[in-house]
C-alpha atoms as one frame of an Amber mdcrd trajectory, in Angstrom:
protein
  -1.140 -17.935   3.141  -1.874 -21.603   2.500   0.607 -23.976   4.172   0.671
 -27.265   5.981   3.135 -25.872   8.421   1.921 -24.707  11.794   2.368 -21.065
  12.873   5.247 -21.848  15.201   7.182 -23.581  12.486   6.701 -20.680  10.073
   7.859 -18.225  12.773  10.967 -20.276  13.417  11.586 -20.503   9.668  11.525
 -16.722   9.419  13.765 -16.316  12.454  16.313 -18.740  11.099  16.374 -17.002
   7.719  16.717 -13.517   9.135  19.624 -14.680  11.240  21.437 -16.684   8.551
  20.217 -15.140   5.279  20.425 -18.722   3.923  19.183 -19.026   0.324  17.603
 -22.386   0.905  15.534 -21.018   3.781  14.550 -18.013   1.745  13.334 -20.302
  -1.011  11.265 -22.311   1.437   9.528 -19.136   2.542   8.971 -18.075  -1.068
   7.282 -21.468  -1.758   5.007 -20.984   1.269   3.668 -17.697  -0.112   3.664
 -18.579  -3.817  -0.134 -18.864  -3.841  -0.282 -15.135  -3.196   1.573 -14.492
  -6.439  -0.730 -16.695  -8.484  -3.760 -15.012  -7.026  -2.492 -11.507  -7.889
  -1.362 -12.611 -11.363  -4.749 -14.135 -12.157  -6.469 -10.898 -11.157  -4.106
  -8.811 -13.335  -4.601 -11.262 -16.246  -8.378 -11.029 -15.963  -8.160  -7.242
 -16.180  -5.867  -7.267 -19.229  -7.854  -9.769 -21.222  -5.736 -11.803 -23.630
  -3.110  -9.122 -24.043  -0.652 -10.564 -21.496   0.527 -14.066 -20.628  -0.332
 -15.090 -17.106   2.848 -17.170 -16.882   4.878 -14.009 -17.447   2.879 -12.225
 -14.732   3.587 -15.076 -12.358   7.295 -14.990 -13.146   7.641 -11.283 -12.465
   5.369 -11.612  -9.429   7.740 -14.233  -8.057  10.578 -11.783  -8.397   8.563
  -9.356  -6.315   7.944 -12.077  -3.718  11.658 -12.922  -3.484  12.453  -9.245
  -2.981   9.705  -9.043  -0.319  11.212 -11.967   1.620  14.644 -10.520   1.453
  13.653  -6.985   2.533  10.784  -7.589   4.968  11.278  -6.017   8.349   8.763
  -7.281  10.944   9.742  -4.361  13.183   7.785  -2.027  10.870   4.576  -3.440
  12.256   3.206  -4.601   8.875   2.282  -8.233   8.171   4.326 -10.004   5.546
   1.240 -10.767   3.458   0.420  -7.053   3.228   4.016  -6.119   2.421   4.422
  -8.939  -0.143   1.160  -8.021  -1.847   2.424  -4.524  -2.594   5.786  -5.821
  -3.798   4.254  -8.448  -6.047   1.708  -6.091  -7.543   4.424  -3.543  -8.071
   6.591  -5.896 -10.077   3.647  -7.031 -12.214   2.511  -3.471 -12.895   6.039
  -2.439 -13.777   6.312  -5.353 -16.175   3.003  -4.490 -17.849   3.947  -0.836
 -18.031   7.369  -1.537 -19.573   5.884  -3.769 -22.200   2.991  -1.337 -22.982
   0.495  -4.130 -22.556  -2.323  -2.173 -24.255  -2.121  -2.442 -28.110  -2.049
   0.894 -29.852  -5.352   0.312 -31.602  -7.100  -0.504 -28.359  -5.713   2.607
 -26.661  -6.795   4.709 -29.599 -10.371   3.385 -29.497 -10.497   3.885 -25.689
  -9.409   7.489 -26.114 -12.044   8.116 -28.754 -14.719   6.614 -26.515 -13.717
   8.743 -23.509 -13.550  11.903 -25.615 -17.025  11.299 -27.049 -18.457  10.550
 -23.626 -16.972  13.762 -22.211 -18.391  15.829 -25.143 -21.796  14.268 -24.668
 -21.805  14.993 -20.972 -20.715  18.607 -21.596 -23.596  19.009 -24.061 -26.359
  17.269 -22.089 -25.231  17.271 -18.470 -25.475  13.510 -18.181 -23.624  10.298
 -19.026 -24.355   8.808 -22.506 -25.793   5.367 -23.055 -23.975   2.887 -25.310
 -26.597   3.509 -28.016 -26.057   7.297 -27.798 -22.306   6.794 -28.072 -22.721
   4.495 -31.058 -24.779   7.211 -32.824 -22.277   9.920 -31.926 -19.292   7.925
 -33.188 -21.110   6.298 -36.108 -20.337   2.741 -35.054 -22.291  -0.352 -34.067
 -23.607  -0.581 -30.494 -21.770  -3.884 -30.109 -18.526  -2.189 -31.075 -19.132
   0.422 -28.392 -19.686  -2.302 -25.753 -16.417  -3.999 -26.721 -14.517  -0.704
 -26.800 -15.895   0.283 -23.340 -14.698  -3.080 -22.010 -11.271  -2.384 -23.486
 -11.393   1.115 -21.821 -12.024  -0.486 -18.493  -9.156  -2.905 -18.831  -6.884
   0.166 -19.152  -8.483   1.991 -16.237  -8.636  -0.929 -13.829  -4.799  -0.875
 -13.711  -4.640   2.925 -13.539  -5.393   3.267  -9.773  -2.629   0.791  -8.927
  -0.273   2.752 -11.127  -1.217   6.031  -9.452  -0.507   4.582  -6.018   2.837
   3.291  -7.202   3.777   6.555  -8.844   2.859   8.403  -5.657   5.259   6.005
  -3.870   2.789   5.084  -1.146   4.178   1.567  -1.143   7.768   2.741  -0.795
   6.944   5.214   1.893   4.896   2.776   3.879   7.142  -0.226   3.797  10.616
   0.528   2.517  11.864   3.974   3.208  13.675   4.989   6.365  11.262   5.886
   9.095  12.508   9.468   9.412  10.206  12.209  10.753  10.203  13.800   7.260
   9.170  10.545   5.526   6.557   9.731   8.186   4.996  13.176   7.684   5.044
  12.809   3.923   3.432   9.370   4.172   0.753  10.643   6.518   0.002  13.590
   4.272  -0.274  11.403   1.182  -2.537   8.893   2.822  -4.709  11.696   4.068
  -4.982  13.135   0.560  -6.098   9.808  -0.837  -8.552   9.178   2.035 -10.061
  12.667   1.567 -10.312  12.173  -2.186 -12.116   8.855  -1.733 -14.436  10.335
   0.882 -15.364  13.161  -1.473 -16.390  10.832  -4.236 -20.126  10.523  -4.955
 -21.641   7.665  -2.994 -21.873   5.194  -5.913 -18.400   5.910  -7.153 -16.979
   5.493  -3.586 -18.840   2.203  -3.261 -17.328   0.877  -6.527 -13.803   1.828
  -5.362 -14.321   0.227  -1.992 -15.748  -2.992  -3.344 -13.202  -3.403  -6.113
  -9.955  -2.428  -4.424 -10.604  -3.171  -0.769 -13.109  -6.035  -0.914 -11.520
  -7.283  -4.148 -14.812  -8.086  -5.854 -15.131  -8.426  -9.627 -17.064  -5.925
 -11.761 -19.726  -8.560 -12.334 -20.095  -9.135  -8.578 -20.332  -5.399  -7.986
 -22.980  -4.977 -10.667 -25.069  -7.668  -8.897 -24.713  -5.903  -5.548 -25.594
  -2.477  -6.965 -28.321  -3.721  -9.248 -26.838  -2.076 -12.331 -25.135  -3.364
 -15.490 -21.451  -4.255 -15.598 -21.007  -1.443 -18.121 -22.474   1.037 -15.642
 -20.106  -0.170 -12.963 -17.263   0.287 -15.451 -18.302   3.886 -16.043 -18.500
   4.655 -12.381 -15.064   3.141 -11.796 -13.513   5.116 -14.642 -14.884   8.416
 -13.352 -13.721   7.672  -9.797 -10.201   6.777 -10.842  -9.879   9.978 -12.875
 -10.889  12.016  -9.821  -8.458  10.149  -7.541  -5.612  10.524 -10.079  -6.279
  14.269 -10.274  -6.302  14.561  -6.478  -3.009  12.699  -6.057  -1.353  14.561
  -8.938  -1.734  17.794  -6.961   0.135  16.308  -3.988
């Protein structure tokens, strides 16, 4: 959080708002944390290419931030920044999902690429190169590179959607802290942790660097010493495995 207010002032602002539920105080808190929304919106926009308007993402992210301020319970033992991040991301992902942000043609090309890659791996026991995919599909290598980039734009959002569908956010921060819900939450987190731990080392590294360290694919490719396209492939495979693991829960 970037603010010119000192910590004591912020604490008092929160205390006053929770006691009075005054809209003006709420709005002051929202303004304090608005930078968080812009940061998350920029990240989502970079993933989706030119298919969504960042101003729309910011608008829906602000809705999530307002809800976070109104519903935040410090007694849960979670920082507001953590809680707000999940709320804001949730609103943005819901908006993108409702508006089917991936054009039909892009989705169709992505599916064709993934199908061809799976067939190649089944036949040879290894991942295809872009050149091998271009030969298999009868298209230019440059078209394959673009299509793979589009595939990754779809898959980069997938993991966030999986977590949301699995209601990790709701169970962690919103639901009543009943013994049943606490057990369900613990089980779900354990399933996810085990699934990540079981990933091959390079796939696990990509997931860790992208989702937890919040590095870009380009930064990850530099760290790992491989192409950005290769990082994209590793990410896609990892997400599929995690989705499969959580779908069994």
